[in-house]
PDB file of C-alpha atoms in Angstrom:
ATOM      1  CA  UNK A   1       0.000   0.000   0.000  1.00  0.00           C
ATOM      2  CA  UNK A   2       1.337   3.405  -1.012  1.00  0.00           C
ATOM      3  CA  UNK A   3       2.274   5.779   1.813  1.00  0.00           C
ATOM      4  CA  UNK A   4       3.178   9.415   1.268  1.00  0.00           C
ATOM      5  CA  UNK A   5       5.052  11.482   3.836  1.00  0.00           C
ATOM      6  CA  UNK A   6       5.678  15.217   3.844  1.00  0.00           C
ATOM      7  CA  UNK A   7       8.341  16.954   5.864  1.00  0.00           C
ATOM      8  CA  UNK A   8       8.226  19.393   7.530  1.00  0.00           C
ATOM      9  CA  UNK A   9       4.636  19.542   8.758  1.00  0.00           C
ATOM     10  CA  UNK A  10       4.927  23.302   9.144  1.00  0.00           C
ATOM     11  CA  UNK A  11       7.374  25.917   7.936  1.00  0.00           C
ATOM     12  CA  UNK A  12       7.663  29.647   8.566  1.00  0.00           C
ATOM     13  CA  UNK A  13       9.997  31.804   6.472  1.00  0.00           C
ATOM     14  CA  UNK A  14      10.561  35.519   5.869  1.00  0.00           C
ATOM     15  CA  UNK A  15       9.400  37.009   2.609  1.00  0.00           C
ATOM     16  CA  UNK A  16      11.855  36.695  -0.274  1.00  0.00           C
ATOM     17  CA  UNK A  17      13.433  33.456   0.897  1.00  0.00           C
ATOM     18  CA  UNK A  18      13.775  30.437  -1.382  1.00  0.00           C
ATOM     19  CA  UNK A  19      12.424  27.241   0.151  1.00  0.00           C
ATOM     20  CA  UNK A  20      12.050  23.519  -0.472  1.00  0.00           C
ATOM     21  CA  UNK A  21       9.192  21.250   0.544  1.00  0.00           C
ATOM     22  CA  UNK A  22       9.806  17.518   0.675  1.00  0.00           C
ATOM     23  CA  UNK A  23       7.628  14.560  -0.227  1.00  0.00           C
ATOM     24  CA  UNK A  24       8.502  10.866  -0.054  1.00  0.00           C
ATOM     25  CA  UNK A  25       6.556   7.823  -1.201  1.00  0.00           C
ATOM     26  CA  UNK A  26       7.033   4.133  -0.507  1.00  0.00           C
ATOM     27  CA  UNK A  27       5.950   2.532  -3.808  1.00  0.00           C
ATOM     28  CA  UNK A  28       7.926   3.746  -6.813  1.00  0.00           C
ATOM     29  CA  UNK A  29       5.409   2.286  -9.304  1.00  0.00           C
ATOM     30  CA  UNK A  30       3.586   5.580  -9.778  1.00  0.00           C
ATOM     31  CA  UNK A  31       1.896   7.102 -12.815  1.00  0.00           C
ATOM     32  CA  UNK A  32       2.557  10.641 -11.711  1.00  0.00           C
ATOM     33  CA  UNK A  33       3.281  12.851  -8.730  1.00  0.00           C
ATOM     34  CA  UNK A  34       1.192  15.949  -8.157  1.00  0.00           C
ATOM     35  CA  UNK A  35       1.543  19.004  -5.963  1.00  0.00           C
ATOM     36  CA  UNK A  36      -1.513  20.877  -4.751  1.00  0.00           C
ATOM     37  CA  UNK A  37      -2.126  24.011  -2.741  1.00  0.00           C
ATOM     38  CA  UNK A  38      -4.937  24.315  -0.193  1.00  0.00           C
ATOM     39  CA  UNK A  39      -5.996  27.599   1.380  1.00  0.00           C
ATOM     40  CA  UNK A  40      -7.776  27.468   4.764  1.00  0.00           C
ATOM     41  CA  UNK A  41     -11.295  26.073   4.501  1.00  0.00           C
ATOM     42  CA  UNK A  42     -11.057  25.673   0.747  1.00  0.00           C
ATOM     43  CA  UNK A  43     -10.529  23.002  -1.851  1.00  0.00           C
ATOM     44  CA  UNK A  44      -7.289  22.014  -3.548  1.00  0.00           C
ATOM     45  CA  UNK A  45      -5.670  23.792  -6.475  1.00  0.00           C
ATOM     46  CA  UNK A  46      -3.350  21.798  -8.720  1.00  0.00           C
ATOM     47  CA  UNK A  47       0.105  23.359  -9.018  1.00  0.00           C
ATOM     48  CA  UNK A  48       2.287  20.895 -10.895  1.00  0.00           C
ATOM     49  CA  UNK A  49       2.018  17.359 -12.242  1.00  0.00           C
ATOM     50  CA  UNK A  50       5.132  15.316 -13.013  1.00  0.00           C
ATOM     51  CA  UNK A  51       4.625  12.198 -15.088  1.00  0.00           C
ATOM     52  CA  UNK A  52       6.606   9.127 -14.096  1.00  0.00           C
ATOM     53  CA  UNK A  53       8.884   9.531 -17.146  1.00  0.00           C
ATOM     54  CA  UNK A  54       9.748  13.123 -16.261  1.00  0.00           C
ATOM     55  CA  UNK A  55      12.289  14.536 -13.834  1.00  0.00           C
ATOM     56  CA  UNK A  56      10.849  17.979 -13.190  1.00  0.00           C
ATOM     57  CA  UNK A  57       8.191  20.529 -14.029  1.00  0.00           C
ATOM     58  CA  UNK A  58       8.249  24.307 -13.701  1.00  0.00           C
ATOM     59  CA  UNK A  59       5.535  26.914 -13.409  1.00  0.00           C
ATOM     60  CA  UNK A  60       6.554  30.476 -12.650  1.00  0.00           C
ATOM     61  CA  UNK A  61       8.365  30.544  -9.311  1.00  0.00           C
ATOM     62  CA  UNK A  62       7.583  26.874  -8.660  1.00  0.00           C
ATOM     63  CA  UNK A  63       9.746  23.932  -9.631  1.00  0.00           C
ATOM     64  CA  UNK A  64       8.937  20.345  -8.756  1.00  0.00           C
ATOM     65  CA  UNK A  65      11.341  17.455  -9.152  1.00  0.00           C
ATOM     66  CA  UNK A  66      10.800  13.708  -9.103  1.00  0.00           C
ATOM     67  CA  UNK A  67      13.236  10.896  -8.304  1.00  0.00           C
ATOM     68  CA  UNK A  68      11.317   7.646  -8.580  1.00  0.00           C
ATOM     69  CA  UNK A  69      14.233   5.429  -7.647  1.00  0.00           C
ATOM     70  CA  UNK A  70      14.590   7.092  -4.264  1.00  0.00           C
ATOM     71  CA  UNK A  71      10.862   7.716  -3.820  1.00  0.00           C
ATOM     72  CA  UNK A  72      11.224  11.450  -3.430  1.00  0.00           C
ATOM     73  CA  UNK A  73       9.819  14.670  -4.814  1.00  0.00           C
ATOM     74  CA  UNK A  74      10.593  18.248  -3.909  1.00  0.00           C
ATOM     75  CA  UNK A  75       8.733  21.493  -4.492  1.00  0.00           C
ATOM     76  CA  UNK A  76      11.000  24.512  -4.765  1.00  0.00           C
ATOM     77  CA  UNK A  77       9.472  27.956  -4.284  1.00  0.00           C
ATOM     78  CA  UNK A  78      11.645  30.884  -5.320  1.00  0.00           C
ATOM     79  CA  UNK A  79      11.419  34.360  -3.817  1.00  0.00           C
ATOM     80  CA  UNK A  80       8.543  33.477  -1.496  1.00  0.00           C
ATOM     81  CA  UNK A  81       5.697  35.957  -0.957  1.00  0.00           C
ATOM     82  CA  UNK A  82       3.037  36.263   1.785  1.00  0.00           C
ATOM     83  CA  UNK A  83       0.465  35.143  -0.800  1.00  0.00           C
ATOM     84  CA  UNK A  84       2.254  31.788  -0.949  1.00  0.00           C
ATOM     85  CA  UNK A  85       1.067  31.032   2.587  1.00  0.00           C
ATOM     86  CA  UNK A  86      -1.060  27.888   2.385  1.00  0.00           C
ATOM     87  CA  UNK A  87      -0.869  24.147   2.927  1.00  0.00           C
ATOM     88  CA  UNK A  88       0.988  22.291   0.204  1.00  0.00           C
ATOM     89  CA  UNK A  89       0.013  18.693  -0.498  1.00  0.00           C
ATOM     90  CA  UNK A  90       1.730  16.110  -2.626  1.00  0.00           C
ATOM     91  CA  UNK A  91      -0.075  13.095  -4.025  1.00  0.00           C
ATOM     92  CA  UNK A  92       1.135   9.980  -5.817  1.00  0.00           C
ATOM     93  CA  UNK A  93      -0.990   8.358  -8.529  1.00  0.00           C
ATOM     94  CA  UNK A  94      -0.555   4.604  -8.795  1.00  0.00           C
ATOM     95  CA  UNK A  95      -1.761   1.723 -10.925  1.00  0.00           C
ATOM     96  CA  UNK A  96      -5.112   1.744  -9.182  1.00  0.00           C
ATOM     97  CA  UNK A  97      -5.532   5.281 -10.588  1.00  0.00           C
ATOM     98  CA  UNK A  98      -6.027   6.583  -7.095  1.00  0.00           C
ATOM     99  CA  UNK A  99      -4.258   9.534  -5.569  1.00  0.00           C
ATOM    100  CA  UNK A 100      -2.557   8.879  -2.234  1.00  0.00           C
ATOM    101  CA  UNK A 101      -2.009  12.129  -0.380  1.00  0.00           C
ATOM    102  CA  UNK A 102       0.523  13.226   2.196  1.00  0.00           C
ATOM    103  CA  UNK A 103      -0.560  15.150   5.282  1.00  0.00           C
ATOM    104  CA  UNK A 104       0.768  18.403   3.852  1.00  0.00           C
ATOM    105  CA  UNK A 105       3.208  21.146   4.794  1.00  0.00           C
ATOM    106  CA  UNK A 106       1.673  24.291   6.237  1.00  0.00           C
ATOM    107  CA  UNK A 107       3.707  27.225   4.911  1.00  0.00           C
ATOM    108  CA  UNK A 108       3.667  30.710   6.400  1.00  0.00           C
ATOM    109  CA  UNK A 109       5.566  33.486   4.625  1.00  0.00           C
ATOM    110  CA  UNK A 110       6.082  36.451   6.918  1.00  0.00           C
ATOM    111  CA  UNK A 111       6.012  39.992   5.473  1.00  0.00           C
TER     112      UNK A 111
ATOM    113  CA  UNK B   1     -13.366  29.401 -10.255  1.00  0.00           C
ATOM    114  CA  UNK B   2     -12.317  25.757 -10.391  1.00  0.00           C
ATOM    115  CA  UNK B   3     -15.240  24.562 -12.457  1.00  0.00           C
ATOM    116  CA  UNK B   4     -16.326  22.225  -9.655  1.00  0.00           C
ATOM    117  CA  UNK B   5     -19.023  23.454  -7.287  1.00  0.00           C
ATOM    118  CA  UNK B   6     -20.280  21.923  -4.071  1.00  0.00           C
ATOM    119  CA  UNK B   7     -23.378  22.621  -1.990  1.00  0.00           C
ATOM    120  CA  UNK B   8     -23.917  23.233   0.792  1.00  0.00           C
ATOM    121  CA  UNK B   9     -20.629  24.750   1.908  1.00  0.00           C
ATOM    122  CA  UNK B  10     -21.435  24.125   5.561  1.00  0.00           C
ATOM    123  CA  UNK B  11     -23.752  21.556   7.127  1.00  0.00           C
ATOM    124  CA  UNK B  12     -24.594  20.755  10.727  1.00  0.00           C
ATOM    125  CA  UNK B  13     -26.661  17.649  11.342  1.00  0.00           C
ATOM    126  CA  UNK B  14     -27.734  15.378  14.140  1.00  0.00           C
ATOM    127  CA  UNK B  15     -26.945  11.691  14.168  1.00  0.00           C
ATOM    128  CA  UNK B  16     -30.503  10.766  13.193  1.00  0.00           C
ATOM    129  CA  UNK B  17     -30.787  13.180  10.269  1.00  0.00           C
ATOM    130  CA  UNK B  18     -30.618  12.375   6.566  1.00  0.00           C
ATOM    131  CA  UNK B  19     -28.900  14.873   4.306  1.00  0.00           C
ATOM    132  CA  UNK B  20     -27.201  14.978   0.904  1.00  0.00           C
ATOM    133  CA  UNK B  21     -24.105  16.673  -0.426  1.00  0.00           C
ATOM    134  CA  UNK B  22     -24.101  17.800  -4.034  1.00  0.00           C
ATOM    135  CA  UNK B  23     -21.243  18.228  -6.463  1.00  0.00           C
ATOM    136  CA  UNK B  24     -21.422  19.568 -10.006  1.00  0.00           C
ATOM    137  CA  UNK B  25     -18.604  19.856 -12.506  1.00  0.00           C
ATOM    138  CA  UNK B  26     -18.732  22.171 -15.511  1.00  0.00           C
ATOM    139  CA  UNK B  27     -15.566  20.850 -17.191  1.00  0.00           C
ATOM    140  CA  UNK B  28     -16.932  18.061 -19.358  1.00  0.00           C
ATOM    141  CA  UNK B  29     -15.012  15.452 -17.364  1.00  0.00           C
ATOM    142  CA  UNK B  30     -15.828  11.766 -17.228  1.00  0.00           C
ATOM    143  CA  UNK B  31     -14.542  10.851 -13.759  1.00  0.00           C
ATOM    144  CA  UNK B  32     -15.665  12.156 -10.366  1.00  0.00           C
ATOM    145  CA  UNK B  33     -14.448  11.510  -6.833  1.00  0.00           C
ATOM    146  CA  UNK B  34     -15.455  11.953  -3.194  1.00  0.00           C
ATOM    147  CA  UNK B  35     -12.716  12.553  -0.609  1.00  0.00           C
ATOM    148  CA  UNK B  36     -12.849  12.987   3.165  1.00  0.00           C
ATOM    149  CA  UNK B  37     -10.413  15.351   4.889  1.00  0.00           C
ATOM    150  CA  UNK B  38     -10.297  15.023   8.667  1.00  0.00           C
ATOM    151  CA  UNK B  39      -8.196  17.171  10.954  1.00  0.00           C
ATOM    152  CA  UNK B  40      -4.565  16.056  11.153  1.00  0.00           C
ATOM    153  CA  UNK B  41      -5.091  13.252   8.590  1.00  0.00           C
ATOM    154  CA  UNK B  42      -4.343  12.975   4.864  1.00  0.00           C
ATOM    155  CA  UNK B  43      -7.162  13.138   2.348  1.00  0.00           C
ATOM    156  CA  UNK B  44      -8.916   9.795   2.092  1.00  0.00           C
ATOM    157  CA  UNK B  45     -10.484   8.668  -1.171  1.00  0.00           C
ATOM    158  CA  UNK B  46     -14.040   7.437  -0.588  1.00  0.00           C
ATOM    159  CA  UNK B  47     -15.598   6.779  -4.002  1.00  0.00           C
ATOM    160  CA  UNK B  48     -14.650   6.992  -7.676  1.00  0.00           C
ATOM    161  CA  UNK B  49     -17.077   7.143 -10.592  1.00  0.00           C
ATOM    162  CA  UNK B  50     -16.176   6.864 -14.249  1.00  0.00           C
ATOM    163  CA  UNK B  51     -18.878   7.511 -16.848  1.00  0.00           C
ATOM    164  CA  UNK B  52     -21.477   7.256 -14.075  1.00  0.00           C
ATOM    165  CA  UNK B  53     -20.288   3.799 -12.997  1.00  0.00           C
ATOM    166  CA  UNK B  54     -18.774   3.297  -9.562  1.00  0.00           C
ATOM    167  CA  UNK B  55     -15.263   1.905  -9.980  1.00  0.00           C
ATOM    168  CA  UNK B  56     -13.859   2.216  -6.461  1.00  0.00           C
ATOM    169  CA  UNK B  57     -15.316   2.005  -2.997  1.00  0.00           C
ATOM    170  CA  UNK B  58     -12.620   2.206  -0.375  1.00  0.00           C
ATOM    171  CA  UNK B  59     -14.276   0.368   2.514  1.00  0.00           C
ATOM    172  CA  UNK B  60     -16.569   3.260   3.298  1.00  0.00           C
ATOM    173  CA  UNK B  61     -19.344   2.616   5.867  1.00  0.00           C
ATOM    174  CA  UNK B  62     -22.800   2.129   4.398  1.00  0.00           C
ATOM    175  CA  UNK B  63     -24.071   5.259   6.143  1.00  0.00           C
ATOM    176  CA  UNK B  64     -22.409   7.058   3.197  1.00  0.00           C
ATOM    177  CA  UNK B  65     -24.223   6.356  -0.079  1.00  0.00           C
ATOM    178  CA  UNK B  66     -22.994   7.902  -3.345  1.00  0.00           C
ATOM    179  CA  UNK B  67     -25.082   8.566  -6.423  1.00  0.00           C
ATOM    180  CA  UNK B  68     -23.950   9.654  -9.885  1.00  0.00           C
ATOM    181  CA  UNK B  69     -27.007  10.307 -12.095  1.00  0.00           C
ATOM    182  CA  UNK B  70     -24.904  11.709 -14.953  1.00  0.00           C
ATOM    183  CA  UNK B  71     -21.287  12.627 -15.643  1.00  0.00           C
ATOM    184  CA  UNK B  72     -21.765  16.193 -14.371  1.00  0.00           C
ATOM    185  CA  UNK B  73     -23.373  15.489 -11.011  1.00  0.00           C
ATOM    186  CA  UNK B  74     -22.330  13.523  -7.961  1.00  0.00           C
ATOM    187  CA  UNK B  75     -24.187  13.190  -4.672  1.00  0.00           C
ATOM    188  CA  UNK B  76     -23.238  11.826  -1.282  1.00  0.00           C
ATOM    189  CA  UNK B  77     -26.258  10.770   0.755  1.00  0.00           C
ATOM    190  CA  UNK B  78     -25.740  10.743   4.509  1.00  0.00           C
ATOM    191  CA  UNK B  79     -27.757   8.963   7.193  1.00  0.00           C
ATOM    192  CA  UNK B  80     -27.227   8.045  10.850  1.00  0.00           C
ATOM    193  CA  UNK B  81     -23.765   9.575  10.898  1.00  0.00           C
ATOM    194  CA  UNK B  82     -21.410   9.576  13.871  1.00  0.00           C
ATOM    195  CA  UNK B  83     -19.553  12.558  15.373  1.00  0.00           C
ATOM    196  CA  UNK B  84     -16.284  11.152  13.994  1.00  0.00           C
ATOM    197  CA  UNK B  85     -17.700  11.665  10.488  1.00  0.00           C
ATOM    198  CA  UNK B  86     -17.308  15.414  10.976  1.00  0.00           C
ATOM    199  CA  UNK B  87     -14.839  16.536   8.311  1.00  0.00           C
ATOM    200  CA  UNK B  88     -14.373  18.476   5.108  1.00  0.00           C
ATOM    201  CA  UNK B  89     -15.841  16.500   2.196  1.00  0.00           C
ATOM    202  CA  UNK B  90     -14.234  17.296  -1.118  1.00  0.00           C
ATOM    203  CA  UNK B  91     -15.443  16.477  -4.583  1.00  0.00           C
ATOM    204  CA  UNK B  92     -13.086  16.301  -7.562  1.00  0.00           C
ATOM    205  CA  UNK B  93     -13.244  15.527 -11.256  1.00  0.00           C
ATOM    206  CA  UNK B  94     -10.789  14.563 -13.971  1.00  0.00           C
ATOM    207  CA  UNK B  95     -11.016  14.056 -17.715  1.00  0.00           C
ATOM    208  CA  UNK B  96     -10.645  10.287 -17.485  1.00  0.00           C
ATOM    209  CA  UNK B  97      -9.184   7.630 -15.223  1.00  0.00           C
ATOM    210  CA  UNK B  98      -6.652   6.322 -17.710  1.00  0.00           C
ATOM    211  CA  UNK B  99      -4.631   9.389 -18.696  1.00  0.00           C
ATOM    212  CA  UNK B 100      -1.366   9.490 -16.773  1.00  0.00           C
ATOM    213  CA  UNK B 101      -1.065  13.225 -17.314  1.00  0.00           C
ATOM    214  CA  UNK B 102      -4.510  13.903 -15.975  1.00  0.00           C
ATOM    215  CA  UNK B 103      -4.916  16.075 -12.923  1.00  0.00           C
ATOM    216  CA  UNK B 104      -7.914  16.294 -10.639  1.00  0.00           C
ATOM    217  CA  UNK B 105      -9.875  19.502 -10.147  1.00  0.00           C
ATOM    218  CA  UNK B 106     -11.331  20.010  -6.705  1.00  0.00           C
ATOM    219  CA  UNK B 107     -14.410  21.784  -5.436  1.00  0.00           C
ATOM    220  CA  UNK B 108     -14.343  24.036  -2.349  1.00  0.00           C
ATOM    221  CA  UNK B 109     -15.681  21.317  -0.087  1.00  0.00           C
ATOM    222  CA  UNK B 110     -18.557  20.912   2.356  1.00  0.00           C
ATOM    223  CA  UNK B 111     -17.662  21.374   6.020  1.00  0.00           C
ATOM    224  CA  UNK B 112     -19.790  18.785   7.846  1.00  0.00           C
ATOM    225  CA  UNK B 113     -20.369  18.800  11.591  1.00  0.00           C
ATOM    226  CA  UNK B 114     -22.240  15.890  13.180  1.00  0.00           C
ATOM    227  CA  UNK B 115     -23.635  16.612  16.630  1.00  0.00           C
TER     228      UNK B 115
END
């Protein structure tokens, strides 16, 4: 059974800092790895999707990498802004076509 | 606007009540999902529908009953719930189940409180 872990559970940084969020998964037989953002009391917004054959994806200030062999993914946020404050979730999609989610990293960017 | 709407946004019910959650997607997708998000726990997949057929049921208690009358609408019927069922219930949709590059689009969720 796939298990997804995110470290740290919470992170607080000053505005302008570059930061990395970590995600690990136990079963490397994944279709893709996705990163989502969730604002308090709201649904999830898809940020980046990395297919199993890819190593990374970029969107604006966000860059996500995938290393299937080690069961790891990272989300890099450049020049963080207070508007980036949210919970970031990673999810692995496996052969059962289900997404297995981590518990998330709660990010606070201080002005 | 995510293209996936859910009603109601908030619901308080007693353990003997019967209520329904509604989800509608305006994206022309073929697959729809119900997730449960409890405090301090990862999102849990409850049900998956593809082309109005249920394809997954992850050991969800029978007090939760899904219904998918067409590819745009998904309901979750609730009856005799327990306080531990209080959570944020999220609906999502995706183009299909088979596309490896397919992402899921989520609604805003229904915050359910069972008294």
